[in-house]
Amino acid sequence: MANLILRPDWFIPERLASSENAFVHRRQFLRQLATAGLGVAGLAAGGIEGFAADAKPSAWPAKRNAEFDPGWQLTNERVASTYNNFYEFTLSKDVHKYVDKFTTTPWPIEITGLCEKPFTIDAAELAEKFGVEERVYRFRCVEAWAMIVPWTGFPLSKLIELAKPKAEAKFVRMLTASKPDQMPGIKRYPHYPWPYHEGLRLDEAMNPLTLMATGVYGKPLAKQFGAPIRLVVPWKYGYKSIKSISRIEFVAAQPKTLWEELQPEEYPFESNVDPGIPHPRWSQATERMIDTGDRDRTQLYNGYAKQVASLYTRTAGKKG
Ligand code: MTE
C-alpha cells in the first residue's frame, strides 16, 4: 500500500508490473513457514469468568466450518506467504525476510475502554477459550490484488460479548504491538504514526464474518501474516485487517486510523470493497489474483453483500 508521503520501493505502475507467476518462479528460496505451536499460554486469565483452567491447546488444523467453505480454489500458500504487507518490517512485499527477531510469545492483549469487563489475556489463551475453526475467505487489498485464504480463528463477537461494551461504546479501536527493536520498519519509517491502528463500527465488529485469526493454511499464523493474532474483515480493503494486535479499546467516537491520518482522502474509515469507487491510484473495477495473475471483476463488498449490505446505505457508485 503506497502513499504519497513515502512511496515504497516496490511501487511501479500497474501496467509495468510483471505477472505474479514470473515473480513466483524467480523465487526458489521460499522457506518453510514457522509452525511453532501456540504452546506458551502466557498471562493468566486473571479471574475472567468462564476461562477453563484446563483448556487444552487447539489441534491443528482446525476443523473447517462448512458454512464458510464455498469450494473455491485456494491461493497458492507459498505465494500468499511471500507477498505480504506489514510496514512495521518493510514497505516491500518480502516481509518474511525481516521477521526473524519478532517474538510473538508471550503475547498479552489488553481489552479496555468503555466496557464492563476489561481484561488482559494472552493470545494463546484467548484462542483456547473460544475454540477455533477454519473459514475460507476472499481477501482484497486496495492495491487491487486478491487472494483466497483458509483462515483459522474465532468471531470477534465472542471477545466483545465477554468484555460487555457499555451503551456509549460505538466503535472498536485496535492497535498493533510496537516493538521497534524487532520491527525494523518502525525505526526506518518514522513518519508513520506508529503503532499501526485501525477501527470498526461496533456493529461491523459484531458481524459474524469478522474474524480474529490465529492461523492460516492450517497452521498458526506465520509472522508475516500478523502472528499471533490479527483481524480479518473480508468485505473491506485489506488495510482494515490489522495484524499482531496487542490492544482493543471500546470507544464512543469514530477513531482515526493510521491510513486516515496519513491520507484521509485515499483511505476513509469505512473502506468497503466497491468497484464503483476508484482509489486515486488504483481503479477498483478489477482485481488480480496474486498466484495465477488472473484478472476478475471486483465484487461489491468483495462478494459478501448478502452478509453485510444491510449494515450500509449506498447509492450506485457512492457511499451512503
Ligand atoms: N497490519 C499492520 N500492523 N501493519 C501493516 O502494514 N498492512 C495491511 C493489513 N494489516 C498492515 C496490517 C494491509 S495494507 C494489507 S493489504 C493486509 O494487512 C495484508 O495482509 P497479508 O499480508 O496477510 O496479505
CSV table of C-alpha atoms and ligand atoms in Angstrom, one decimal:
chain,number,residue,atom,x,y,z
A,1,MET,CA,0.0,0.0,0.0
A,2,ALA,CA,1.8,3.0,-1.2
A,3,ASN,CA,1.2,6.5,-0.1
A,4,LEU,CA,2.3,9.9,-1.2
A,5,ILE,CA,4.4,10.6,1.9
A,6,LEU,CA,6.7,7.6,1.3
A,7,ARG,CA,6.4,5.6,-1.8
A,8,PRO,CA,7.7,2.0,-1.1
A,9,ASP,CA,10.5,0.7,-3.3
A,10,TRP,CA,8.3,-1.9,-4.9
A,11,PHE,CA,5.8,0.6,-6.3
A,12,ILE,CA,5.6,0.6,-10.1
A,13,PRO,CA,2.6,1.5,-12.2
A,14,GLU,CA,0.2,-1.5,-12.7
A,15,ARG,CA,0.8,-1.5,-16.5
A,16,LEU,CA,4.5,-2.2,-15.9
A,17,ALA,CA,4.2,-4.9,-13.3
A,18,SER,CA,5.3,-8.4,-14.3
A,19,SER,CA,2.9,-11.2,-13.8
A,20,GLU,CA,2.8,-12.7,-10.4
A,21,ASN,CA,3.7,-16.1,-11.9
A,22,ALA,CA,7.0,-14.7,-13.1
A,23,PHE,CA,7.7,-13.3,-9.7
A,24,VAL,CA,7.0,-16.6,-8.0
A,25,HIS,CA,9.1,-18.7,-10.3
A,26,ARG,CA,12.1,-16.5,-9.7
A,27,ARG,CA,11.9,-17.2,-6.0
A,28,GLN,CA,13.3,-20.6,-5.3
A,29,PHE,CA,14.4,-19.6,-1.7
A,30,LEU,CA,11.0,-19.9,-0.2
A,31,ARG,CA,11.2,-21.0,3.3
A,32,GLN,CA,9.0,-23.4,5.4
A,33,LEU,CA,6.6,-21.5,7.5
A,34,ALA,CA,7.2,-21.4,11.2
A,35,THR,CA,4.8,-23.9,12.7
A,36,ALA,CA,5.6,-23.4,16.3
A,37,GLY,CA,2.5,-24.4,18.3
A,38,LEU,CA,0.5,-22.0,20.4
A,39,GLY,CA,2.4,-23.6,23.3
A,40,VAL,CA,3.1,-20.9,25.9
A,41,ALA,CA,-0.1,-19.7,27.5
A,42,GLY,CA,1.4,-16.5,28.8
A,43,LEU,CA,-0.6,-14.4,31.2
A,44,ALA,CA,-3.2,-15.8,33.4
A,45,ALA,CA,-6.8,-15.0,32.6
A,46,GLY,CA,-6.9,-13.0,35.8
A,47,GLY,CA,-10.1,-14.4,37.1
A,48,ILE,CA,-12.1,-13.8,34.0
A,49,GLU,CA,-15.4,-15.5,34.1
A,50,GLY,CA,-15.7,-18.7,32.1
A,51,PHE,CA,-12.0,-19.3,31.4
A,52,ALA,CA,-11.4,-23.0,31.8
A,53,ALA,CA,-8.2,-23.6,33.8
A,54,ASP,CA,-7.5,-26.9,32.0
A,55,ALA,CA,-8.1,-25.6,28.5
A,56,LYS,CA,-6.0,-27.7,26.0
A,57,PRO,CA,-4.1,-26.2,23.1
A,58,SER,CA,-6.1,-26.2,19.9
A,59,ALA,CA,-5.3,-29.0,17.5
A,60,TRP,CA,-4.1,-28.1,14.0
A,61,PRO,CA,-5.5,-27.9,11.5
A,62,ALA,CA,-8.8,-26.7,12.9
A,63,LYS,CA,-12.0,-28.1,11.5
A,64,ARG,CA,-13.3,-26.2,8.6
A,65,ASN,CA,-16.7,-24.6,9.1
A,66,ALA,CA,-19.0,-25.9,6.3
A,67,GLU,CA,-20.8,-22.5,6.2
A,68,PHE,CA,-17.5,-20.9,5.0
A,69,ASP,CA,-16.3,-23.5,2.6
A,70,PRO,CA,-17.5,-22.4,-0.8
A,71,GLY,CA,-15.3,-24.8,-2.7
A,72,TRP,CA,-13.1,-22.0,-4.2
A,73,GLN,CA,-9.6,-22.8,-5.4
A,74,LEU,CA,-7.2,-21.6,-2.7
A,75,THR,CA,-4.4,-19.2,-3.4
A,76,ASN,CA,-1.0,-20.9,-3.5
A,77,GLU,CA,0.3,-20.9,0.1
A,78,ARG,CA,3.9,-20.1,-0.9
A,79,VAL,CA,2.8,-17.1,-2.9
A,80,ALA,CA,0.5,-15.8,-0.1
A,81,SER,CA,3.3,-16.2,2.4
A,82,THR,CA,5.8,-14.2,0.5
A,83,TYR,CA,3.6,-11.4,-0.8
A,84,ASN,CA,2.6,-9.5,2.4
A,85,ASN,CA,2.0,-6.0,3.6
A,86,PHE,CA,3.4,-5.4,7.1
A,87,TYR,CA,5.0,-2.0,7.2
A,88,GLU,CA,6.4,-2.4,10.7
A,89,PHE,CA,9.0,-4.6,8.9
A,90,THR,CA,9.3,-3.3,5.4
A,91,LEU,CA,7.4,-1.5,2.7
A,92,SER,CA,8.2,-4.3,0.3
A,93,LYS,CA,6.3,-7.5,-0.1
A,94,ASP,CA,9.1,-9.8,1.1
A,95,VAL,CA,8.2,-9.3,4.8
A,96,HIS,CA,9.1,-12.9,5.6
A,97,LYS,CA,12.8,-12.0,5.3
A,98,TYR,CA,12.6,-9.5,8.1
A,99,VAL,CA,10.6,-11.2,10.8
A,100,ASP,CA,13.2,-13.5,12.4
A,101,LYS,CA,13.7,-11.3,15.5
A,102,PHE,CA,10.0,-10.8,16.0
A,103,THR,CA,8.9,-12.7,19.2
A,104,THR,CA,5.2,-13.5,19.4
A,105,THR,CA,5.0,-15.4,22.7
A,106,PRO,CA,4.0,-14.5,25.3
A,107,TRP,CA,1.5,-12.1,23.7
A,108,PRO,CA,-0.7,-10.2,26.2
A,109,ILE,CA,-3.7,-8.4,24.6
A,110,GLU,CA,-5.4,-5.7,26.6
A,111,ILE,CA,-9.2,-5.3,26.2
A,112,THR,CA,-10.1,-2.0,27.6
A,113,GLY,CA,-12.1,1.2,27.2
A,114,LEU,CA,-15.9,1.6,27.5
A,115,CYS,CA,-16.7,-1.9,28.7
A,116,GLU,CA,-18.0,-3.6,31.9
A,117,LYS,CA,-15.2,-6.2,32.0
A,118,PRO,CA,-11.9,-5.0,30.8
A,119,PHE,CA,-9.2,-7.7,30.9
A,120,THR,CA,-5.7,-8.7,29.7
A,121,ILE,CA,-5.1,-12.2,28.4
A,122,ASP,CA,-2.5,-14.0,26.3
A,123,ALA,CA,-3.4,-14.5,22.6
A,124,ALA,CA,-3.0,-18.3,23.0
A,125,GLU,CA,-5.4,-18.4,25.9
A,126,LEU,CA,-8.0,-16.4,24.0
A,127,ALA,CA,-7.9,-19.0,21.2
A,128,GLU,CA,-8.2,-21.9,23.6
A,129,LYS,CA,-11.1,-20.2,25.4
A,130,PHE,CA,-13.2,-19.6,22.3
A,131,GLY,CA,-12.1,-22.5,20.2
A,132,VAL,CA,-11.1,-22.0,16.6
A,133,GLU,CA,-12.4,-23.1,13.2
A,134,GLU,CA,-11.2,-22.7,9.7
A,135,ARG,CA,-13.0,-20.5,7.2
A,136,VAL,CA,-12.2,-19.9,3.5
A,137,TYR,CA,-12.5,-16.1,2.7
A,138,ARG,CA,-11.7,-13.9,-0.2
A,139,PHE,CA,-9.2,-11.2,0.7
A,140,ARG,CA,-8.9,-8.0,-1.3
A,141,CYS,CA,-6.2,-5.3,-0.9
A,142,VAL,CA,-6.8,-1.7,-2.1
A,143,GLU,CA,-3.7,-2.2,-4.4
A,144,ALA,CA,-6.1,-4.3,-6.4
A,145,TRP,CA,-4.7,-7.7,-5.7
A,146,ALA,CA,-6.7,-10.5,-4.2
A,147,MET,CA,-6.4,-14.0,-2.7
A,148,ILE,CA,-8.5,-16.8,-1.3
A,149,VAL,CA,-7.2,-18.0,2.0
A,150,PRO,CA,-8.2,-20.5,4.7
A,151,TRP,CA,-8.0,-18.6,8.0
A,152,THR,CA,-8.3,-20.2,11.4
A,153,GLY,CA,-9.8,-18.2,14.2
A,154,PHE,CA,-12.9,-17.2,16.1
A,155,PRO,CA,-15.5,-14.5,15.6
A,156,LEU,CA,-14.5,-11.1,17.2
A,157,SER,CA,-18.1,-11.0,18.5
A,158,LYS,CA,-17.2,-13.7,21.1
A,159,LEU,CA,-14.5,-11.5,22.6
A,160,ILE,CA,-16.8,-8.4,22.5
A,161,GLU,CA,-19.5,-10.3,24.3
A,162,LEU,CA,-17.1,-11.3,27.0
A,163,ALA,CA,-16.0,-7.7,27.6
A,164,LYS,CA,-19.5,-6.4,27.7
A,165,PRO,CA,-19.3,-3.0,26.0
A,166,LYS,CA,-21.2,-0.1,27.6
A,167,ALA,CA,-24.0,1.5,25.8
A,168,GLU,CA,-21.8,4.5,24.9
A,169,ALA,CA,-19.3,2.3,23.1
A,170,LYS,CA,-20.0,2.7,19.3
A,171,PHE,CA,-16.6,1.8,17.8
A,172,VAL,CA,-13.7,-0.6,18.4
A,173,ARG,CA,-10.2,0.7,18.1
A,174,MET,CA,-7.3,-1.8,17.6
A,175,LEU,CA,-3.6,-1.3,17.9
A,176,THR,CA,-0.6,-3.4,16.7
A,177,ALA,CA,2.2,-4.1,19.2
A,178,SER,CA,5.1,-1.7,18.9
A,179,LYS,CA,8.4,-3.5,19.2
A,180,PRO,CA,10.9,-1.1,17.5
A,181,ASP,CA,13.9,-3.4,18.2
A,182,GLN,CA,12.2,-6.3,16.5
A,183,MET,CA,10.3,-4.4,13.8
A,184,PRO,CA,12.8,-2.6,11.6
A,185,GLY,CA,10.2,-0.6,9.8
A,186,ILE,CA,9.3,1.4,12.9
A,187,LYS,CA,12.7,3.0,13.1
A,188,ARG,CA,13.2,3.1,9.3
A,189,TYR,CA,9.9,4.9,8.6
A,190,PRO,CA,9.5,7.4,11.5
A,191,HIS,CA,6.9,9.4,9.6
A,192,TYR,CA,4.3,6.8,10.1
A,193,PRO,CA,2.1,7.4,13.2
A,194,TRP,CA,3.0,4.0,14.9
A,195,PRO,CA,1.7,1.9,16.3
A,196,TYR,CA,-0.5,0.8,13.4
A,197,HIS,CA,-4.1,1.4,14.4
A,198,GLU,CA,-7.4,0.7,12.9
A,199,GLY,CA,-11.0,0.6,13.8
A,200,LEU,CA,-14.5,-0.7,13.1
A,201,ARG,CA,-18.0,0.4,14.0
A,202,LEU,CA,-19.3,-1.9,16.8
A,203,ASP,CA,-21.9,-3.4,14.5
A,204,GLU,CA,-19.3,-4.2,11.9
A,205,ALA,CA,-17.1,-5.8,14.6
A,206,MET,CA,-20.1,-7.9,15.8
A,207,ASN,CA,-20.9,-9.1,12.3
A,208,PRO,CA,-20.4,-12.9,12.2
A,209,LEU,CA,-17.9,-12.6,9.3
A,210,THR,CA,-15.5,-10.5,11.3
A,211,LEU,CA,-12.8,-12.9,12.4
A,212,MET,CA,-9.9,-12.8,14.8
A,213,ALA,CA,-7.4,-15.1,13.0
A,214,THR,CA,-4.8,-17.1,14.8
A,215,GLY,CA,-3.8,-19.3,11.9
A,216,VAL,CA,-3.8,-19.6,8.1
A,217,TYR,CA,-3.4,-22.6,5.8
A,218,GLY,CA,-4.0,-25.0,8.7
A,219,LYS,CA,-1.1,-23.7,10.9
A,220,PRO,CA,-0.6,-20.9,13.5
A,221,LEU,CA,-0.1,-17.6,11.7
A,222,ALA,CA,3.4,-17.2,10.2
A,223,LYS,CA,4.8,-13.9,11.5
A,224,GLN,CA,4.4,-12.1,8.2
A,225,PHE,CA,0.7,-12.8,8.3
A,226,GLY,CA,0.4,-11.0,11.7
A,227,ALA,CA,1.2,-13.6,14.4
A,228,PRO,CA,-0.1,-14.4,16.8
A,229,ILE,CA,-3.5,-12.8,16.3
A,230,ARG,CA,-4.9,-10.5,13.6
A,231,LEU,CA,-8.2,-9.2,12.3
A,232,VAL,CA,-9.8,-10.4,9.1
A,233,VAL,CA,-12.7,-8.2,7.7
A,234,PRO,CA,-13.3,-9.8,4.3
A,235,TRP,CA,-15.7,-7.2,2.8
A,236,LYS,CA,-13.2,-4.3,3.5
A,237,TYR,CA,-9.9,-3.4,1.9
A,238,GLY,CA,-7.0,-5.3,3.5
A,239,TYR,CA,-5.6,-2.4,5.4
A,240,LYS,CA,-8.6,-2.7,7.8
A,241,SER,CA,-7.4,-6.2,8.8
A,242,ILE,CA,-4.8,-5.1,11.4
A,243,LYS,CA,-2.1,-7.6,12.3
A,244,SER,CA,-0.4,-8.6,15.6
A,245,ILE,CA,-3.0,-6.9,17.8
A,246,SER,CA,-2.0,-6.1,21.3
A,247,ARG,CA,-4.8,-3.7,22.4
A,248,ILE,CA,-8.5,-3.5,21.7
A,249,GLU,CA,-10.4,-0.4,23.0
A,250,PHE,CA,-14.2,0.3,23.1
A,251,VAL,CA,-14.7,4.0,22.2
A,252,ALA,CA,-17.6,6.4,21.8
A,253,ALA,CA,-16.3,8.4,18.8
A,254,GLN,CA,-15.0,7.2,15.4
A,255,PRO,CA,-11.3,6.7,15.9
A,256,LYS,CA,-8.7,7.9,13.5
A,257,THR,CA,-6.8,5.2,11.7
A,258,LEU,CA,-3.2,5.2,10.7
A,259,TRP,CA,-4.1,5.5,7.0
A,260,GLU,CA,-6.6,8.2,7.6
A,261,GLU,CA,-4.0,10.3,9.5
A,262,LEU,CA,-1.7,9.9,6.5
A,263,GLN,CA,-4.1,10.4,3.7
A,264,PRO,CA,-7.8,10.8,4.6
A,265,GLU,CA,-9.0,11.3,1.0
A,266,GLU,CA,-7.5,8.0,0.0
A,267,TYR,CA,-8.2,5.8,3.0
A,268,PRO,CA,-11.6,6.6,4.5
A,269,PHE,CA,-12.6,4.9,7.7
A,270,GLU,CA,-15.3,2.7,6.1
A,271,SER,CA,-13.3,1.4,3.2
A,272,ASN,CA,-15.7,-1.3,1.9
A,273,VAL,CA,-14.6,-3.0,-1.3
A,274,ASP,CA,-16.5,-1.2,-4.0
A,275,PRO,CA,-15.8,-1.4,-7.8
A,276,GLY,CA,-17.7,1.9,-8.3
A,277,ILE,CA,-15.4,4.0,-6.1
A,278,PRO,CA,-11.9,4.3,-7.7
A,279,HIS,CA,-8.9,4.9,-5.5
A,280,PRO,CA,-6.8,7.8,-6.8
A,281,ARG,CA,-4.0,5.4,-7.8
A,282,TRP,CA,-5.8,2.1,-8.4
A,283,SER,CA,-9.0,1.6,-10.4
A,284,GLN,CA,-11.1,-0.7,-8.3
A,285,ALA,CA,-13.0,-2.1,-11.3
A,286,THR,CA,-10.9,-5.3,-11.4
A,287,GLU,CA,-8.6,-7.3,-9.2
A,288,ARG,CA,-5.6,-9.6,-9.9
A,289,MET,CA,-5.2,-13.0,-8.1
A,290,ILE,CA,-1.7,-13.0,-6.7
A,291,ASP,CA,-0.8,-16.5,-7.7
A,292,THR,CA,-2.3,-17.1,-11.1
A,293,GLY,CA,-2.3,-13.4,-12.3
A,294,ASP,CA,-6.0,-13.9,-13.4
A,295,ARG,CA,-7.9,-10.7,-13.5
A,296,ASP,CA,-11.5,-10.7,-12.4
A,297,ARG,CA,-14.2,-8.1,-11.9
A,298,THR,CA,-14.2,-6.6,-8.4
A,299,GLN,CA,-17.4,-7.6,-6.4
A,300,LEU,CA,-19.2,-5.1,-4.2
A,301,TYR,CA,-18.3,-5.8,-0.6
A,302,ASN,CA,-15.8,-8.3,-2.0
A,303,GLY,CA,-18.7,-10.7,-2.7
A,304,TYR,CA,-20.1,-10.6,0.8
A,305,ALA,CA,-23.1,-8.3,0.1
A,306,LYS,CA,-25.6,-10.9,1.4
A,307,GLN,CA,-24.0,-10.8,4.8
A,308,VAL,CA,-23.2,-7.1,5.1
A,309,ALA,CA,-25.2,-4.9,2.7
A,310,SER,CA,-27.8,-4.3,5.4
A,311,LEU,CA,-25.1,-2.5,7.5
A,312,TYR,CA,-24.9,0.3,5.0
A,313,THR,CA,-26.9,2.7,3.0
A,314,ARG,CA,-25.5,3.0,-0.5
A,315,THR,CA,-26.5,4.5,-3.8
A,316,ALA,CA,-24.8,3.4,-7.1
A,317,GLY,CA,-21.1,4.4,-7.2
A,318,LYS,CA,-21.3,6.4,-3.9
A,319,LYS,CA,-21.0,5.6,-0.3
A,320,GLY,CA,-24.1,6.2,1.7
B,1,MTE,N1,-1.3,-4.5,9.9
B,1,MTE,C1,-0.2,-3.9,10.4
B,1,MTE,N2,0.0,-3.9,11.7
B,1,MTE,N3,0.7,-3.3,9.6
B,1,MTE,C2,0.5,-3.3,8.2
B,1,MTE,O1,1.4,-2.7,7.5
B,1,MTE,N4,-0.9,-3.9,6.3
B,1,MTE,C3,-2.3,-4.0,6.0
B,1,MTE,C4,-3.0,-5.2,6.7
B,1,MTE,N5,-2.7,-5.2,8.1
B,1,MTE,C5,-0.7,-3.9,7.7
B,1,MTE,C6,-1.5,-4.5,8.6
B,1,MTE,C7,-2.5,-4.2,4.6
B,1,MTE,S1,-2.3,-2.8,3.6
B,1,MTE,C8,-2.9,-5.4,4.0
B,1,MTE,S2,-3.4,-5.5,2.3
B,1,MTE,C9,-3.0,-6.6,4.8
B,1,MTE,O2,-2.6,-6.4,6.1
B,1,MTE,C10,-2.2,-7.7,4.1
B,1,MTE,O3,-2.3,-8.9,4.8
B,1,MTE,P1,-1.5,-10.2,4.3
B,1,MTE,O4,-0.1,-9.8,4.3
B,1,MTE,O5,-1.8,-11.3,5.2
B,1,MTE,O6,-1.9,-10.5,2.9
